[in-house]
mmCIF file of C-alpha atoms in Angstrom:
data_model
loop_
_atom_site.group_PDB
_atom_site.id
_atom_site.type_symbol
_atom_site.label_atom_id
_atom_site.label_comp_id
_atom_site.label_asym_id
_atom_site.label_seq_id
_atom_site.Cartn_x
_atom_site.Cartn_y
_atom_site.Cartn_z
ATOM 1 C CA UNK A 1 11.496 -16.699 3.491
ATOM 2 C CA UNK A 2 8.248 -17.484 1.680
ATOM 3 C CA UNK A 3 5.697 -15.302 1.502
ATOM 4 C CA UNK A 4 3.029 -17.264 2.699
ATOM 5 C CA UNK A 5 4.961 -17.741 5.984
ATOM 6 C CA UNK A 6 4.802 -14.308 6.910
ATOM 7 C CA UNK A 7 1.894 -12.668 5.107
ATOM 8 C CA UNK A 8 2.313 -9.976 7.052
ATOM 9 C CA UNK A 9 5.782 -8.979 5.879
ATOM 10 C CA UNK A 10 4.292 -7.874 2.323
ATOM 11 C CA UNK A 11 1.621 -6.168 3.657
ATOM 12 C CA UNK A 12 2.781 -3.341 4.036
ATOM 13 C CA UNK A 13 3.531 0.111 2.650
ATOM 14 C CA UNK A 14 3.910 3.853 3.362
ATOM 15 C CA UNK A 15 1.800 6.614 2.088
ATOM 16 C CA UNK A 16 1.319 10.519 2.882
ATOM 17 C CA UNK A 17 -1.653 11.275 4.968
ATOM 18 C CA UNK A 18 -4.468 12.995 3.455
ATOM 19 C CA UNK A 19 -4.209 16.763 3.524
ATOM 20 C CA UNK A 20 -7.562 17.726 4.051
ATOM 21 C CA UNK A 21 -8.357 18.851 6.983
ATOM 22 C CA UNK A 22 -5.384 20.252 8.116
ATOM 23 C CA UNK A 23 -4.578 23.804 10.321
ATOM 24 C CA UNK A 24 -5.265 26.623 7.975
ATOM 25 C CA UNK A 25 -1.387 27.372 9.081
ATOM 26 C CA UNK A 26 0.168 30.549 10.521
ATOM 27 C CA UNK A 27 -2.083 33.742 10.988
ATOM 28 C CA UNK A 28 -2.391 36.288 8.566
ATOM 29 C CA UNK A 29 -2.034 39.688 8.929
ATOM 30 C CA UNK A 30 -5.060 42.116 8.409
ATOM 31 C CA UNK A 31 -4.481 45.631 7.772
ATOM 32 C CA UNK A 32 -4.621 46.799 10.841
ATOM 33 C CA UNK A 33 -1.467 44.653 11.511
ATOM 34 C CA UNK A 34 -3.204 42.174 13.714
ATOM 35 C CA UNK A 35 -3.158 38.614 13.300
ATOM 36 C CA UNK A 36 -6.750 37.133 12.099
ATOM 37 C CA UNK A 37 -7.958 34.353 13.816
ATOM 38 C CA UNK A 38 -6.162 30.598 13.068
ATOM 39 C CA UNK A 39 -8.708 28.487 11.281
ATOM 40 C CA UNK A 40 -8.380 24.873 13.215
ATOM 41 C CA UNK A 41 -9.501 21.577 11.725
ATOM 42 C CA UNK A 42 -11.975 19.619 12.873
ATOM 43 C CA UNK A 43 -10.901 17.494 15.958
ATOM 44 C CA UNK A 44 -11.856 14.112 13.941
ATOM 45 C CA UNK A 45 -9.421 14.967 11.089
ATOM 46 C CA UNK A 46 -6.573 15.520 12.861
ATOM 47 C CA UNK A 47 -7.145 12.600 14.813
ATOM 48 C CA UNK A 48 -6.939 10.577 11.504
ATOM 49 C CA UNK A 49 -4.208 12.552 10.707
ATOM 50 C CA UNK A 50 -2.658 11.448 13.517
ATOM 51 C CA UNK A 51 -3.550 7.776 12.993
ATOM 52 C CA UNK A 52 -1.972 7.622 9.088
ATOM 53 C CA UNK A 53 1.278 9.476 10.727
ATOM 54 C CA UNK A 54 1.725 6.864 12.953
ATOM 55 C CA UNK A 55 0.505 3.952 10.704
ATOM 56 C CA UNK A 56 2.932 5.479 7.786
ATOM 57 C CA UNK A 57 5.878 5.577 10.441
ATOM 58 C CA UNK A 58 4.986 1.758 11.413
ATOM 59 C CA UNK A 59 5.790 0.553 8.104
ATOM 60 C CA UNK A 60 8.634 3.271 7.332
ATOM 61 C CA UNK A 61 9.804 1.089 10.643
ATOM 62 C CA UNK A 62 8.897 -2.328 9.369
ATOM 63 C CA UNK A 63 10.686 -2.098 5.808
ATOM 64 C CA UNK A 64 14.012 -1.498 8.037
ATOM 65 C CA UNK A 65 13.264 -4.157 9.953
ATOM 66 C CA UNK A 66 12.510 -6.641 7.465
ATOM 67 C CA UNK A 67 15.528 -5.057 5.101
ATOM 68 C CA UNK A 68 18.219 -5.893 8.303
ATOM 69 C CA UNK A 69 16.346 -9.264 9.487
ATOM 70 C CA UNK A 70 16.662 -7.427 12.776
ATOM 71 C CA UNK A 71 14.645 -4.491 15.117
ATOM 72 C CA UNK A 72 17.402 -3.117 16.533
ATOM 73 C CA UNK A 73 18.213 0.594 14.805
ATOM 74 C CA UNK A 74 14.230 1.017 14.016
ATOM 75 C CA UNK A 75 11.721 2.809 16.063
ATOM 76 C CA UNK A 76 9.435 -0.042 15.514
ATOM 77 C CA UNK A 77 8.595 -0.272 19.437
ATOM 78 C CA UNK A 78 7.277 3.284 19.096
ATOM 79 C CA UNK A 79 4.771 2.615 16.687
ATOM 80 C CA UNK A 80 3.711 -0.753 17.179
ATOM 81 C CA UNK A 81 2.509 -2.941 20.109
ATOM 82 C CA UNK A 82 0.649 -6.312 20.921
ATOM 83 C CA UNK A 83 0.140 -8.521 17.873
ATOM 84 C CA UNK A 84 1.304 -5.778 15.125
ATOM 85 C CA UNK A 85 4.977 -5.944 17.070
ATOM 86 C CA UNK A 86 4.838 -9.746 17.784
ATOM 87 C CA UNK A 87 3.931 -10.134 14.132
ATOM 88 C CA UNK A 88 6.820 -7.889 13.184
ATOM 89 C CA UNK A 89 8.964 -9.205 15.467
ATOM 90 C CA UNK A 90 8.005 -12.925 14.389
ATOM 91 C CA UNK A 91 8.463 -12.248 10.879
ATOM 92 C CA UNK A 92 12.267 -10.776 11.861
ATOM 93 C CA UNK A 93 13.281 -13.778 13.769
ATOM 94 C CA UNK A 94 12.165 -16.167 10.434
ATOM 95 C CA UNK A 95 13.805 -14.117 7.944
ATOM 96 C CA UNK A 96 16.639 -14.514 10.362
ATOM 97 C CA UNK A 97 17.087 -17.985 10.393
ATOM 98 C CA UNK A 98 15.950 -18.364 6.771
ATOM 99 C CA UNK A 99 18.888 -15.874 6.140
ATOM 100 C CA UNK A 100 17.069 -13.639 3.980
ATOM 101 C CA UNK A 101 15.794 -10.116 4.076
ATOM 102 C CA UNK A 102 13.591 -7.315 2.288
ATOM 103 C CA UNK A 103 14.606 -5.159 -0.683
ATOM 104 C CA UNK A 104 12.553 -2.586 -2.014
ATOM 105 C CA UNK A 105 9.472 -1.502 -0.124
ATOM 106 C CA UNK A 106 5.594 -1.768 -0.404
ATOM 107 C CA UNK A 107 2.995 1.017 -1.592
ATOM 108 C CA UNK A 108 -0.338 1.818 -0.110
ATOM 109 C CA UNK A 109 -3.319 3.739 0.227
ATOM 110 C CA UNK A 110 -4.336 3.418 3.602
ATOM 111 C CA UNK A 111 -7.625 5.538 4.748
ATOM 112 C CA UNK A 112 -9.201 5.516 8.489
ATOM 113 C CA UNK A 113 -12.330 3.947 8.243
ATOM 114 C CA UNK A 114 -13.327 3.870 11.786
ATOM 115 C CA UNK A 115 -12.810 6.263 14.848
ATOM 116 C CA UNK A 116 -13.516 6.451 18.290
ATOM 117 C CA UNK A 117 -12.052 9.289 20.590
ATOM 118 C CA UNK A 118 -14.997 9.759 22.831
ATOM 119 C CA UNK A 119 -13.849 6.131 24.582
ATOM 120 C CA UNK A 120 -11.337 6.527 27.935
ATOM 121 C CA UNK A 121 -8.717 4.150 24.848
ATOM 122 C CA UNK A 122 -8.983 6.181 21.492
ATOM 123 C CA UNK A 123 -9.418 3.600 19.173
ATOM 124 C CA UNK A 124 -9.429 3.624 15.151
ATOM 125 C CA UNK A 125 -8.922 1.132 11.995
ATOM 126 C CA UNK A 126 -6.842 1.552 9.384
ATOM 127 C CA UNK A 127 -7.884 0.032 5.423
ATOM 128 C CA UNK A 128 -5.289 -0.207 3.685
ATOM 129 C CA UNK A 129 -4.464 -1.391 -0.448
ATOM 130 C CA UNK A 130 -1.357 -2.714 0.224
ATOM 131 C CA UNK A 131 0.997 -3.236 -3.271
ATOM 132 C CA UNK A 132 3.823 -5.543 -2.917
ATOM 133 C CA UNK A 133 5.047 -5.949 -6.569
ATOM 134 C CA UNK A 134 8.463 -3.873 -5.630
ATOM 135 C CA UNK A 135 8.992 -5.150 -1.995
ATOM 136 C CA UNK A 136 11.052 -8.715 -2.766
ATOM 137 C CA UNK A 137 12.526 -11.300 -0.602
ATOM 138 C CA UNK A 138 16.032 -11.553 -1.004
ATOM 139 C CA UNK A 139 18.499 -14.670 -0.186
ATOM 140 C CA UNK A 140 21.383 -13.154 1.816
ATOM 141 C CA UNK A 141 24.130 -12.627 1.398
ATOM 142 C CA UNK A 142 23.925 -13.553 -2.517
ATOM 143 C CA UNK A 143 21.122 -10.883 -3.205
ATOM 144 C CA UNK A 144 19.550 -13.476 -5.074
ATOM 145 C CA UNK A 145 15.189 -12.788 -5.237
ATOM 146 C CA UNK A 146 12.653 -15.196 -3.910
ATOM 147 C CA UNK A 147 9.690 -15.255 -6.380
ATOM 148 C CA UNK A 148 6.081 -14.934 -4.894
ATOM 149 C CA UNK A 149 3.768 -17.726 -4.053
ATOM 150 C CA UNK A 150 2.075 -18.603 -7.083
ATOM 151 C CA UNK A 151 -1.096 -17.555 -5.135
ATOM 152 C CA UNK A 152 0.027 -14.534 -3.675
ATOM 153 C CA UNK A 153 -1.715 -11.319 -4.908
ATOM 154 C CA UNK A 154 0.523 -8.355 -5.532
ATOM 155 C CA UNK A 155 -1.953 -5.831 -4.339
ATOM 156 C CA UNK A 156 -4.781 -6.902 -1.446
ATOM 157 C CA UNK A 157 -6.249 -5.395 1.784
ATOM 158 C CA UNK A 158 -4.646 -5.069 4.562
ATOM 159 C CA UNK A 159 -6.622 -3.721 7.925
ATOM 160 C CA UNK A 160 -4.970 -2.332 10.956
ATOM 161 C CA UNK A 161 -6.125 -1.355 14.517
ATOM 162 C CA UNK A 162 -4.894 1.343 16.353
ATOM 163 C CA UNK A 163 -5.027 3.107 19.966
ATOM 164 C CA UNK A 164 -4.160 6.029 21.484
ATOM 165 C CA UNK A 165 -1.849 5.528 24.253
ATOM 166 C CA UNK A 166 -1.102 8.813 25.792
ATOM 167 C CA UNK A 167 -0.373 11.573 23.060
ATOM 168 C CA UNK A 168 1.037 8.367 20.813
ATOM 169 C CA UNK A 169 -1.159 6.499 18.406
ATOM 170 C CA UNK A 170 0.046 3.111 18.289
ATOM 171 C CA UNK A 171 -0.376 -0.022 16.029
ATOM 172 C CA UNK A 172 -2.155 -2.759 17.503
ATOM 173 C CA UNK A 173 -2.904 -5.253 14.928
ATOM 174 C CA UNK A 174 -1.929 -5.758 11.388
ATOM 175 C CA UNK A 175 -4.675 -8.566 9.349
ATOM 176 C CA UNK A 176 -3.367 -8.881 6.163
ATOM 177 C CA UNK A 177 -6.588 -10.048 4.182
ATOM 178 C CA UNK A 178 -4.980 -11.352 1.542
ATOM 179 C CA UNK A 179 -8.297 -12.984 -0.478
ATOM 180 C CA UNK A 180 -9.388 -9.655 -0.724
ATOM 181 C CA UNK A 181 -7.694 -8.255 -3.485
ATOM 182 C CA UNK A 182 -7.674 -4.141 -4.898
#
């Protein structure tokens, strides 16, 4: 599969979510033996918490996909609707009939740079520096690595849309951007 076929199937990668921001955790004792009061993050924070979870599990979903040339045995249905999952889903049927598959997997740093909650659709975007040096495409079943487009940058944007569909944040869109580079 060449690169430049599915641009989308580098782009990308998995990272932790940012911990700031987060429930101060279990209450603490005082000395009087009650609990003190929980400390709760503010509402935004989890809520792009929440986004990077899901956004994180997409691709955790993806690299399976794209390692198998197939969906089935990934969750990638519960992370990822409308174009992100037709992309996906795309991308798996050519590396299926161009026999190859994934090794390795992408890095990123992905950071919500937009968020709505306020809207009756919770909406947010995703940025993302998306690092493909140690995600190849291999020939199967000899193992044997594709190299890269001559053009292709290792490490470029990537910008994702998400929505909140019930208590589930979902991937909408994936635009790998791939002239942007970082």
């Amino acid at each position: 599969m060449s690169l430049t076929l599915c641009t989308a199937l580098p782009l990308a990668a998995c990272g932790a979510p940012d911990e700031d921001g987060k429930t101060a955790g279990e209450p603490s004792a005082s000395s009087s033996g009650k609990p003190s009061p929980t400390v709760s993050a503010e509402p935004d924070q989890v809520a792009k918490e929440a986004v990077l979870t899901a956004y994180d599990a997409f691709w955790r979903e993806q690299v399976k996909a794209f390692a198998q040339a197939d969906i089935k045995g990934t969750d990638l249905k519960k992370y990822a609707t409308k174009k992100a999952l037709g992309s996906a889903m795309g991308d798996v049927l050519v590396m299926k009939k161009a026999s190859t598959a994934t090794t390795g997997s992408p890095a990123h740093d992905a950071k919500v740079t937009s968020l709505t909650v306020s809207d009756s659709i919770p909406k947010a975007t995703v940025q993302d520096c998306l690092d493909i040096s140690n995600w190849k495409t291999v020939k199967r079943p000899s193992g044997e690595v594709q190299p890269f487009p001559t053009n292709q940058p290792l490490r470029y944007i990537t910008t994702a849309t998400a929505e909140k569909w019930g208590t589930q944040w979902m991937i909408t869109e994936l635009t790998p951007e791939g002239a942007r580079t970082c």
